Coordinates of C-alpha atoms in Angstrom, one line a residue:
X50 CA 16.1 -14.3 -31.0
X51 CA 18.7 -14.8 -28.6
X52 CA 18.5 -18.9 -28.6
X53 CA 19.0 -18.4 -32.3
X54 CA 22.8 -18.9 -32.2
X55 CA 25.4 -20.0 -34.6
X56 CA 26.1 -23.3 -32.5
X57 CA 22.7 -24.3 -33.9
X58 CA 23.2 -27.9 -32.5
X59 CA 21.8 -26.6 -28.8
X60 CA 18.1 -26.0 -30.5
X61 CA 17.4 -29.5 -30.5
X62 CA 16.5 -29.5 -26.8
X63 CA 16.6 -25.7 -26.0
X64 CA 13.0 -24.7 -25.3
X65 CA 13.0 -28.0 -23.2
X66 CA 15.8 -27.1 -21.1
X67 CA 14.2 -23.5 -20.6
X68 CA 11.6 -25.2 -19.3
X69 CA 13.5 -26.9 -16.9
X70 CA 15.8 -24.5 -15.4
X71 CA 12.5 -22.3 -14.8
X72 CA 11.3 -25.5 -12.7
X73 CA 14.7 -26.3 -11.1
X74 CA 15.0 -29.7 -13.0
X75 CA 17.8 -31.2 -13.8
X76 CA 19.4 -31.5 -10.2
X77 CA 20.7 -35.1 -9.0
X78 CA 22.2 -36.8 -6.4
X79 CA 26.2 -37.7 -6.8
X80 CA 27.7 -40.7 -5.2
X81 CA 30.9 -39.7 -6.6
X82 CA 33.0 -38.4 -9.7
X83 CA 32.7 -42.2 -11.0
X84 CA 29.0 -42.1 -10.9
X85 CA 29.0 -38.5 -12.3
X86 CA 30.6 -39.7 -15.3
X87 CA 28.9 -43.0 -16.0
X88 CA 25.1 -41.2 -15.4
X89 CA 23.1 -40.5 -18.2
X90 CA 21.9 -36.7 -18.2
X91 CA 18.6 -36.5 -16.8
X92 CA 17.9 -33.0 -18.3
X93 CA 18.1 -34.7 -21.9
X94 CA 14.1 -35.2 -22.6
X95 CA 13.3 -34.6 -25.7
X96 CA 9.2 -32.8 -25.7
X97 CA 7.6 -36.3 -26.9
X98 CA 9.5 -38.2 -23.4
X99 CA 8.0 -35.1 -20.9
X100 CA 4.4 -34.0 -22.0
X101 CA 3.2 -37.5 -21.2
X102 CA 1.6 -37.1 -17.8
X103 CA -1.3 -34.8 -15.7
X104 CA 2.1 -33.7 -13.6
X105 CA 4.1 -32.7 -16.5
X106 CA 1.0 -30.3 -17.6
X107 CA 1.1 -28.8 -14.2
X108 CA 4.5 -28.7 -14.4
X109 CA 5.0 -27.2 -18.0
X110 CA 2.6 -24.4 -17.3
X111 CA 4.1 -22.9 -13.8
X112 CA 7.7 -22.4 -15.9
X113 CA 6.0 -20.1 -18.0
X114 CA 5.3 -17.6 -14.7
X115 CA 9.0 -18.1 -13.9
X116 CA 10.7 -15.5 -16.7
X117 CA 8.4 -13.0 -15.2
X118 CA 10.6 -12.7 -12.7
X119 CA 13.6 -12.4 -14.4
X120 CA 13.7 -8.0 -15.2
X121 CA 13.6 -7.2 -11.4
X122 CA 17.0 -8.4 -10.9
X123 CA 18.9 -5.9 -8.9
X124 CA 22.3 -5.3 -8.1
X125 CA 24.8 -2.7 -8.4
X126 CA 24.9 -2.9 -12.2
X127 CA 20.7 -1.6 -11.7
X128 CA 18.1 -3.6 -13.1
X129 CA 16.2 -4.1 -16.3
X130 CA 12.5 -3.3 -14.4
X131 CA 13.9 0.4 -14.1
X132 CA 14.4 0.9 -17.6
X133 CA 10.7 2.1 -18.5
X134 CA 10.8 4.2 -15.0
X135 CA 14.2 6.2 -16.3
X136 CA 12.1 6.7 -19.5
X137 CA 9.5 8.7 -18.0
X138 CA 11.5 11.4 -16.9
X139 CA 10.6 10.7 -13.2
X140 CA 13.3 8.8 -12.1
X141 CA 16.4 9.7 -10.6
X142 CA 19.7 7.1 -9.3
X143 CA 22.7 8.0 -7.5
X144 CA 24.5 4.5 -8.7
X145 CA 26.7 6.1 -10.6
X146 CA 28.1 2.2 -12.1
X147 CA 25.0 1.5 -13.3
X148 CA 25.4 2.7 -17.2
X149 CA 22.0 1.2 -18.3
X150 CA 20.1 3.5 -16.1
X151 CA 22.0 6.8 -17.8
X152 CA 21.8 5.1 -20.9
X153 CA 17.3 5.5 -20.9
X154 CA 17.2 8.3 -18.1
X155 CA 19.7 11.0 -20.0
X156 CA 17.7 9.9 -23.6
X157 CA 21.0 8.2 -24.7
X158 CA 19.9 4.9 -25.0
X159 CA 21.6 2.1 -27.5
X160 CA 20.9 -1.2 -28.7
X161 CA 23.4 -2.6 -26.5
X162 CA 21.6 -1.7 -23.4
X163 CA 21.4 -4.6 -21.2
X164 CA 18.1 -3.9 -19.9
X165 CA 16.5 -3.8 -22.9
X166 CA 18.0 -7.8 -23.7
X167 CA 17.0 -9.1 -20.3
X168 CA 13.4 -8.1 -21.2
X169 CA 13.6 -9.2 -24.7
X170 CA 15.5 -12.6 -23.8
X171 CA 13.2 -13.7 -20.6
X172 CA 9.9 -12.8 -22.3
X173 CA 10.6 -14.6 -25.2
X174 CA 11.8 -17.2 -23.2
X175 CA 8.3 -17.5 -21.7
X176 CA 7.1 -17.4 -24.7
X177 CA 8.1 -20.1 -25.8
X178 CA 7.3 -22.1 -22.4
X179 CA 4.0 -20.9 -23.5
X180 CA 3.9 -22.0 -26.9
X181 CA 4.7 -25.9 -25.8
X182 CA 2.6 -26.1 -23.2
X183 CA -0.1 -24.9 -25.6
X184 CA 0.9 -27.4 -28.1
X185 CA 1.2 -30.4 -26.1
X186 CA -0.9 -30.1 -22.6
X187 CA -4.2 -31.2 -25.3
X188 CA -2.0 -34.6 -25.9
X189 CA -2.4 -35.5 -22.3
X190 CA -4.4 -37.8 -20.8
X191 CA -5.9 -35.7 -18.1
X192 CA -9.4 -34.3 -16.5
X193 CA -10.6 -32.4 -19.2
X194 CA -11.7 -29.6 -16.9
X195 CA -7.4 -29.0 -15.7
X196 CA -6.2 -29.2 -19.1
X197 CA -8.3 -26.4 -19.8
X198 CA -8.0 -23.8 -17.3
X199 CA -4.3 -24.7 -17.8
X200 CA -4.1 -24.0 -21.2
X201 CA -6.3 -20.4 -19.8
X202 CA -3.4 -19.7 -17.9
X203 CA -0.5 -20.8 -20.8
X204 CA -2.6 -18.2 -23.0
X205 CA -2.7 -15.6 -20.7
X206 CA 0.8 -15.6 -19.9
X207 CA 1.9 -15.5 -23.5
X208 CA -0.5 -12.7 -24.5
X209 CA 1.0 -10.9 -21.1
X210 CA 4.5 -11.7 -22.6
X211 CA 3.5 -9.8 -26.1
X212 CA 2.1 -7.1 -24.5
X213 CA 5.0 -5.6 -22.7
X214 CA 7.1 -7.0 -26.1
X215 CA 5.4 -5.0 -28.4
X216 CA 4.5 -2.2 -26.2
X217 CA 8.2 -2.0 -25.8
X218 CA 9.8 -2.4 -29.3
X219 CA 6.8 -2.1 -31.8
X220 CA 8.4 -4.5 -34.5
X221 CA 8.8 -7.8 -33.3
X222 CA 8.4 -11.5 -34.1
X223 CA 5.2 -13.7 -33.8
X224 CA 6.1 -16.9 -32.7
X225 CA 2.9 -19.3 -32.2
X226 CA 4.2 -22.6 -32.0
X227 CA 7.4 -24.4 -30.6
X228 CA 10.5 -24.2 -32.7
X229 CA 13.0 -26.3 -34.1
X230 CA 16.0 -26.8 -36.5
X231 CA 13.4 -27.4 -39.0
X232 CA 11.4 -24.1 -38.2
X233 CA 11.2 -21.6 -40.8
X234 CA 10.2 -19.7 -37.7
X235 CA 13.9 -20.2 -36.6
X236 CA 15.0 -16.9 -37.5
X237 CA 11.6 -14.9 -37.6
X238 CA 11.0 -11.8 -39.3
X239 CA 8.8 -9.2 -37.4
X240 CA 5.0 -9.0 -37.7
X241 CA 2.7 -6.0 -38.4
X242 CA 2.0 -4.9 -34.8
X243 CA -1.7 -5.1 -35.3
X244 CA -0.9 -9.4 -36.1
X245 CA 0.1 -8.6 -32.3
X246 CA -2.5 -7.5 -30.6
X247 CA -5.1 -9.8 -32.6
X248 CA -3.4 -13.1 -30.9
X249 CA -3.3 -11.4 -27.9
X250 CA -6.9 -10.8 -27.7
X251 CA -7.4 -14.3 -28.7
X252 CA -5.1 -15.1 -26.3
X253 CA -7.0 -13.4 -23.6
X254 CA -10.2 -14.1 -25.1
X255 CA -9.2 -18.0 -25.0
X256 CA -8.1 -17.6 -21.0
X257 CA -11.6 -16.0 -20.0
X258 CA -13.6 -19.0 -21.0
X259 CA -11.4 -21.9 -19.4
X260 CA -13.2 -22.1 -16.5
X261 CA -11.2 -19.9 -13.9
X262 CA -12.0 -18.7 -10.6
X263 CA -12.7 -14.8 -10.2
X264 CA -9.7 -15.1 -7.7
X265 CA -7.0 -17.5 -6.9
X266 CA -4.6 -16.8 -3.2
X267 CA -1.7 -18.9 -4.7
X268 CA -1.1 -16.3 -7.3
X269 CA -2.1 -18.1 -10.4
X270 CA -3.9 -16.7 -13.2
X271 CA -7.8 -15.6 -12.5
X272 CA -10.7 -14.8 -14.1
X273 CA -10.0 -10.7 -12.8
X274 CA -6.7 -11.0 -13.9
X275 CA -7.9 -11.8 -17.4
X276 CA -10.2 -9.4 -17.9
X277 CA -8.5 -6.4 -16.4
X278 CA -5.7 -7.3 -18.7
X279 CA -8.3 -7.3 -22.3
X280 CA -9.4 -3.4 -20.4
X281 CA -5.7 -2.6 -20.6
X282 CA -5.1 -4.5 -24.0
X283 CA -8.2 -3.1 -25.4
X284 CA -7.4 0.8 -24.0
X285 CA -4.1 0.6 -25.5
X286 CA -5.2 -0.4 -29.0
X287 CA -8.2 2.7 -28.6
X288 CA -4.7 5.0 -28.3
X289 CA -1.5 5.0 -30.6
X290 CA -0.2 3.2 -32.5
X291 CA -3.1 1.5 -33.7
X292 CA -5.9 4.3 -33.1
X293 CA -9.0 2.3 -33.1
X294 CA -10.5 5.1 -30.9
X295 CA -13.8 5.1 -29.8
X296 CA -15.2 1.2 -30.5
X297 CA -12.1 0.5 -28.4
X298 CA -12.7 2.6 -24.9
X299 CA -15.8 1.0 -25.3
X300 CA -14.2 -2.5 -24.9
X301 CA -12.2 -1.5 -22.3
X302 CA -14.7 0.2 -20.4
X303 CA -17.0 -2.9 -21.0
X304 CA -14.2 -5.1 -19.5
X305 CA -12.9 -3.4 -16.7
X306 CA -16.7 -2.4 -15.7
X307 CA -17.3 -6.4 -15.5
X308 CA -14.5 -7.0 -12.7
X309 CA -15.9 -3.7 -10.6
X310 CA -19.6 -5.5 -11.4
X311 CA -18.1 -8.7 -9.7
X312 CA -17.2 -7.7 -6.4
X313 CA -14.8 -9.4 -6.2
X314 CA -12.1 -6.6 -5.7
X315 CA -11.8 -3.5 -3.4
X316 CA -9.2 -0.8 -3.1
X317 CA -7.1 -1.4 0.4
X318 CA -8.3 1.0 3.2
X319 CA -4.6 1.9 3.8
X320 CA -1.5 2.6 1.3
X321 CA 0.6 0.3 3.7
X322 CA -1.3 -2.8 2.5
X323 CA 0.5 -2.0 -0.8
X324 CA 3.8 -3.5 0.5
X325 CA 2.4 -6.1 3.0
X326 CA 3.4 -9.4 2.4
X327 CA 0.3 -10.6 4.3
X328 CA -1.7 -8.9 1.5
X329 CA -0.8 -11.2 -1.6
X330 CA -3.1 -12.1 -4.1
X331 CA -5.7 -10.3 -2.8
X332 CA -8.3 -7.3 -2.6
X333 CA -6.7 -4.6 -4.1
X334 CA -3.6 -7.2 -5.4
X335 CA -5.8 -8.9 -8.7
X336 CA -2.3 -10.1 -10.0
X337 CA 1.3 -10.4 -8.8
X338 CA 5.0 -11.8 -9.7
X339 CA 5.2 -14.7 -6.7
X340 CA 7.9 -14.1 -4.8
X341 CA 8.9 -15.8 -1.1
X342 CA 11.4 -15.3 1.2
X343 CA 13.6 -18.1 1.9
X344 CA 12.6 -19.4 -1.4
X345 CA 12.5 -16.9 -3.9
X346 CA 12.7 -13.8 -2.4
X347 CA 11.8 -10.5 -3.5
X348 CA 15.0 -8.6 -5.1
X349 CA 14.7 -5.2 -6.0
X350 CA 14.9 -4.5 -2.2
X351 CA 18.3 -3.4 -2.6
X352 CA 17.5 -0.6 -5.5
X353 CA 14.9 1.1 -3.3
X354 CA 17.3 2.1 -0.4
X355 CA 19.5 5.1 -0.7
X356 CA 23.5 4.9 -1.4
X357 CA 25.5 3.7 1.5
X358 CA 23.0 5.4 4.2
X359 CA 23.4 2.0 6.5
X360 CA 19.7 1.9 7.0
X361 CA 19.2 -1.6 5.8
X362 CA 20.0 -5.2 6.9
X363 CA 20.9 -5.7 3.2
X364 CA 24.7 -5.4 2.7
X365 CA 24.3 -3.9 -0.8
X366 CA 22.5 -0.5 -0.4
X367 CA 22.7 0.7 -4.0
X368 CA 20.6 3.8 -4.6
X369 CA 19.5 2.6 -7.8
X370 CA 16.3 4.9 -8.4
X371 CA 14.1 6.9 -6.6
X372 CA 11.5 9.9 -7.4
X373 CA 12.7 13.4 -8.4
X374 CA 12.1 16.2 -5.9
X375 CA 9.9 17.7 -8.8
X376 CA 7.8 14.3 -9.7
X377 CA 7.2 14.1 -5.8
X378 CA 6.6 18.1 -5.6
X379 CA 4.2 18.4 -8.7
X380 CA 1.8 16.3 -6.2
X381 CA -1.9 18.0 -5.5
X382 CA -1.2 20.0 -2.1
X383 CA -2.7 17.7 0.5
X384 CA -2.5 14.2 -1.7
X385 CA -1.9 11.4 1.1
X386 CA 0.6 10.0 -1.4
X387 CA 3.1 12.2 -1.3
X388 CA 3.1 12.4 2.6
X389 CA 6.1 10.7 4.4
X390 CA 6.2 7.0 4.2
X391 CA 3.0 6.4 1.3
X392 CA 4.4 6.3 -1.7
X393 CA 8.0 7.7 -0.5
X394 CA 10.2 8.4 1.9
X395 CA 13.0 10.7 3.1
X396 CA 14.2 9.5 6.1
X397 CA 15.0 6.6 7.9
X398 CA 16.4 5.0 11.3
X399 CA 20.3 3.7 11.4
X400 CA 21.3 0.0 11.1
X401 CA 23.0 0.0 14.4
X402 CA 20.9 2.8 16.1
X403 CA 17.2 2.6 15.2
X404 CA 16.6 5.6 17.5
X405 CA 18.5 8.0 15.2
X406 CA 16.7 9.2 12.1
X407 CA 18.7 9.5 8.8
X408 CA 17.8 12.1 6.5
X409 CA 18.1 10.4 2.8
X410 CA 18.8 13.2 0.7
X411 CA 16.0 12.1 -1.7
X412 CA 12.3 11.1 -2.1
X413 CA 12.7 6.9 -2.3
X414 CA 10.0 4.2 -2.9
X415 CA 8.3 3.6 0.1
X416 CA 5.5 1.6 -1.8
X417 CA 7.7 -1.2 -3.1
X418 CA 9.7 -1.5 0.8
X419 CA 9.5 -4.4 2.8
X420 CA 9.6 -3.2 6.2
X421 CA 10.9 -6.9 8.0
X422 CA 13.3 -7.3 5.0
X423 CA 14.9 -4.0 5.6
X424 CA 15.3 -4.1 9.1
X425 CA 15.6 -7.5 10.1
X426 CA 15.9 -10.5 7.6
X427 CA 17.5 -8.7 4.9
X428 CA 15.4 -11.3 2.7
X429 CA 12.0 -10.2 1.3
X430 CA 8.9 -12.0 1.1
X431 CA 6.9 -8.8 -0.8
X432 CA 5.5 -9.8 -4.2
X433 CA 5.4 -7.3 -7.2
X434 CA 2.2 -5.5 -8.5
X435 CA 1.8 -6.4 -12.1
X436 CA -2.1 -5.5 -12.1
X437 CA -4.0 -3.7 -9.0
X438 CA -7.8 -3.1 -8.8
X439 CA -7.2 0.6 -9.0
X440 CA -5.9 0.4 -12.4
X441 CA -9.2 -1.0 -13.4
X442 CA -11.0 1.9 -11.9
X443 CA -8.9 4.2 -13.7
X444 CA -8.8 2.3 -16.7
X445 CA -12.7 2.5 -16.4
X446 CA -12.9 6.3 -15.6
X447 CA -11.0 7.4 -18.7
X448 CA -12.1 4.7 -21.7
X449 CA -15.8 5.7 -20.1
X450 CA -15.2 9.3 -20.3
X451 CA -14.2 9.1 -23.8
X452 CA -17.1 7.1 -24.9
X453 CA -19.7 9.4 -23.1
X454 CA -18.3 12.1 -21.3
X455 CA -18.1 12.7 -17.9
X456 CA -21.1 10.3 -16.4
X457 CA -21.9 9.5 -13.0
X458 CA -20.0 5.9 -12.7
X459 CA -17.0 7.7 -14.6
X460 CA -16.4 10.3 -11.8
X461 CA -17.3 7.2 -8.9
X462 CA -14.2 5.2 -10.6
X463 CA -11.9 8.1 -10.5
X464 CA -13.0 10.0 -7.0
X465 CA -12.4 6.8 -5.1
X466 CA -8.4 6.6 -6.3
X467 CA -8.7 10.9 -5.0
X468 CA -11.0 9.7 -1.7
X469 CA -8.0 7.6 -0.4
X470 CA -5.2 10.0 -1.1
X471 CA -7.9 12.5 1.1
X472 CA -8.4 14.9 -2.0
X473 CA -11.6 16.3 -2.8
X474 CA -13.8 14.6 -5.2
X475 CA -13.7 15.7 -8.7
X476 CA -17.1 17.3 -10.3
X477 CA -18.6 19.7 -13.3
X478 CA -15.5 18.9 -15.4
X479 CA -15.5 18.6 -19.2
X480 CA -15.0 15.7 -21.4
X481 CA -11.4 17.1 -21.7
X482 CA -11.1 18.7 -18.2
X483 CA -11.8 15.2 -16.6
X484 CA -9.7 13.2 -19.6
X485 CA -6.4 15.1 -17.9
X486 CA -7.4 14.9 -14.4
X487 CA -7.2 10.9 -15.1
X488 CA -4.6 10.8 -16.5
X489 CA -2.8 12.3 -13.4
X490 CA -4.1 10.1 -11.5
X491 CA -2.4 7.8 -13.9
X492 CA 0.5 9.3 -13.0
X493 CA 0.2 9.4 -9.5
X494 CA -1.2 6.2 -8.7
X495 CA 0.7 4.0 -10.4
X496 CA 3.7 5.5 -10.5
X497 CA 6.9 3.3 -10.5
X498 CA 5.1 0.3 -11.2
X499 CA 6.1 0.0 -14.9
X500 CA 2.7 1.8 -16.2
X501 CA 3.5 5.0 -16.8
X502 CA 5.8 5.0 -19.4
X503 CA 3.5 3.2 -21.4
X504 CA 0.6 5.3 -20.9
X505 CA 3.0 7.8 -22.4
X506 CA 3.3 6.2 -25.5
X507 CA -0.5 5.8 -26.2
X508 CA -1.4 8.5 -25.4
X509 CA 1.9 10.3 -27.1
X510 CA 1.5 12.7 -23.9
X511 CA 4.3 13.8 -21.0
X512 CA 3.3 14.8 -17.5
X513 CA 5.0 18.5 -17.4
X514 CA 5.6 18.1 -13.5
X515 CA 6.5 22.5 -13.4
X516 CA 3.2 23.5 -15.3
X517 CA 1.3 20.4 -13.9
X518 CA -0.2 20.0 -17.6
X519 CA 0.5 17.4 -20.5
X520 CA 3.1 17.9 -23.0
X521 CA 3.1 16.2 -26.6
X522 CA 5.8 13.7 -25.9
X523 CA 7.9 14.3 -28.7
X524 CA 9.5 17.4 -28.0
X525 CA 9.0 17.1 -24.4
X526 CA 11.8 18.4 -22.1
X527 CA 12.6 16.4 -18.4
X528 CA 12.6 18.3 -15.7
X529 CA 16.4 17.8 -15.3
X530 CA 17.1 19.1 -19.3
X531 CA 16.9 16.3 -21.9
X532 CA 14.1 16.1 -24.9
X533 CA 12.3 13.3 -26.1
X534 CA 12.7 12.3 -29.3
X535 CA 10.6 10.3 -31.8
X536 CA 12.7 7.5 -31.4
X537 CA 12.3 7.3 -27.6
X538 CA 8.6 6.3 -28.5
X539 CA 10.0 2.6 -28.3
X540 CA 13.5 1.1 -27.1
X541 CA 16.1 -0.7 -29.6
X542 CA 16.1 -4.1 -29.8
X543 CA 19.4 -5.8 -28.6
X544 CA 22.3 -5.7 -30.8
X545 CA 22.8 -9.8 -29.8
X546 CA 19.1 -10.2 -31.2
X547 CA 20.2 -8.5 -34.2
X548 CA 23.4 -9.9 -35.0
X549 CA 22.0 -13.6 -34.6
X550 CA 19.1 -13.2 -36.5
X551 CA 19.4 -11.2 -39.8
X552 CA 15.6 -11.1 -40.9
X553 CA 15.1 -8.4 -37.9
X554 CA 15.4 -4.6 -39.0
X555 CA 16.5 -2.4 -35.8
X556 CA 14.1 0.5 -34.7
X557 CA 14.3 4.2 -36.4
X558 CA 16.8 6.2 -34.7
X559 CA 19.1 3.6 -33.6

């Protein structure tokens, strides 16, 4: 772990103070230098001095969303969210400073990959938010009925946190409860993978009793946020590594079938409701990263614009990913989504003239583009997808299909994603003829929204976008020449995490 550093005398309070940097603690008033330097440090709790009060519950638990954030970063030097887009083949960048990128996208990737830290470092940061809050929030005095949707939420977030962790590296530590000098979980060794995903499920499992509400506008944990995330969890385990098969797209079918059942979700009517800030939390948006301009704003703004164009009110206009030609090309003639300003765009007005169109030179992520940012306030108020309703649908189509073929309510899930990109329905398909059609969907729907790459791994299958059919993944070739290798079927864990901790064994091929 990263906080496991030689200077060991920081552990005493270090999950403490993660916790209050993620809540903006530890600010105060100075009168003076004087006063500075007589004043106790504020930010020196120990956990027995803060979990004493309702507040410090509610408190506790909201820094455990705040490392969520923390991979869509963006800059000039890229940022950590694109490293699972490069992976897939589909990406393409014109910042040519931004090594990381080249580093996943050109299959050269190495364990000191900054992308791969900040996603190792945040996560297990909110980890171990998680863990105290889940420790200590049951030692408050408080309404019994907070304390435990609370807990719900500290649970989901920490089996949200181990899924992308081991989905990411495979070999990784289990880390339950908060740590110490004491700890022999201190330096941990890594669990079996399937130790993993059975706390996760508990995890989940836990959150779906605690009393949430189906929906929540704030952006907080919910009820359909739980259980599309067990349909996910649950398709994943069916698929590699673990191969539970068949018991397993039943549980995920079960699951995701339960939040269409509820009603309480719908697809939006229009793809521009994707990227609406109006839209938060709502409908189609079952669970988002909280973001607000002013106050937190929305930064991956800058990655989505093309290279110096001066089409933006942001000042850095970085180029940092976008779609290649043949991703965007491979699309089914007709498909809505790959029209002009869906999923994509190509052109845009000037800065300084918005009468004058300027061609791009590239298909770039219209979906994720905050029109009033970009034009105006330079300062977004768009919040990032982390699970839609048409994932569940999709989710459903596929784990249904391969439970009892191609039924009725497995062709309804699928043809509704087709009905709003204006394609025809699909119909009279095969078990395996309609298994491959969803996946593309897969593919096409939820493109750059950190999904795909991952269905790529458990399914060990690559979206050939010339033939428009599925390759094995090892062995597949990108469209723009390099091969994936057996190794790419999970990233390296950081040298740093390495070096500090001794009892973790670095991933085959690195």
């Amino acid at each position: 772990m990263a906080w496991a550093t030689k200077n060991e005398k920081v552990m005493k309070t270090i999950a403490l103070k993660y916790m209050a940097v993620a809540l903006g603690m530890g600010t105060f008033a100075l009168g003076g230098c004087s006063e500075f330097l007589n004043e106790a440090d504020p930010t020196n709790f120990t956990v027995e001095q803060y979990f004493t009060k309702p507040e410090h519950a509610r408190s506790s638990v909201n820094a455990i969303y705040a490392s969520m954030r923390d991979p869509l970063g963006s800059g000039f030097n890229g940022g950590a969210w694109m490293m699972t887009e490069f992976a897939t083949g589909l990406a393409a960048t014109d910042l040519g400073q931004a090594a990381n990128s080249y580093f996943v996208k050109d299959l050269n990737n190495t364990s000191d990959n900054g992308y791969g830290a900040t996603y190792w470092q945040s996560y297990y940061r909110g980890i171990t938010n998680a863990n105290l809050s889940i420790a200590k929030i049951p030692e408050i005095t408080m309404d019994e009925a907070e304390a435990t949707r609370l807990l719900g939420e500290a649970h989901f977030l920490r089996a949200w946190y181990y899924f992308e962790l081991i989905r990411m590296f495979g070999h990784i530590p289990l880390i339950t409860e908060p740590v110490n000098l004491e700890s022999e979980q201190l330096r941990p060794s890594q669990a079996d993978p399937e130790a993993v995903y059975e706390l996760i499920v508990q995890d989940l499992t836990t959150a779906e009793a605690s009393g949430m509400p189906w929906t929540d506008a704030s952006g907080r944990v919910n009820l359909g946020a739980v259980k599309s995330l067990l349909a996910e969890v649950y398709l994943t385990m069916a698929g590699y590594p673990l191969q539970k098969g068949e018991a397993y797209y039943g549980l995920a079918a079960e699951k995701a079938k339960e939040v269409m059942d509820s009603e309480e979700f719908e697809l939006f009517s229009s793809y521009d409701d994707l990227h609406d800030p109006s839209t938060k939390n709502m409908a189609e948006n079952i669970f988002m990263i909280q973001f607000a301009t002013q106050l937190i704003p929305g930064n991956w703004q800058v990655s989505i614009i093309p290279y110096n164009k001066n089409i933006s009110k942001y000042s850095d206009e970085t180029g940092g990913i976008y779609a290649t030609a043949n991703f965007v090309r491979s699309y089914e003639a007709g498909d809505l989504r790959a029209k002009e300003k869906q999923f994509f765009y190509t052109t845009f007005t000037h800065e300084d003239r918005r009468d004058e169109v300027v061609e791009l030179g590239g298909y770039f992520i219209w979906k994720h583009f905050d029109e009033v940012a970009q034009t105006s306030s330079g300062n977004s108020d768009l919040n990032w997808p982390v699970i839609r309703y048409a994932n569940v649908l999709l989710t459903y189509a596929e784990a249904a299909n391969e439970v009892n073929g191609p039924t009725a309510d497995a062709y309804q899930a699928v043809n509704a994603i087709r009905s709003r990109a204006e394609l025809d329905d699909l119909e009279g398909l095969s078990k395996e003829q309609l298994r491959e059609a969803i996946w593309k969907e897969r593919w096409y729907e939820l493109c750059f929204e950190n999904k795909t790459w991952f269905d790529m791994v458990r399914l060990r299958k690559a979206f050939n976008v010339g033939t428009k059919q599925f390759d094995n993944y090892v062995g597949h070739k990108f469209s723009y020449g390099p091969v994936l290798k057996e190794r790419e079927l999970l990233f390296p864990i950081p040298t740093s995490e390495v070096r500090n901790n001794t009892n973790l064994i670095q991933n085959d091929g690195y």
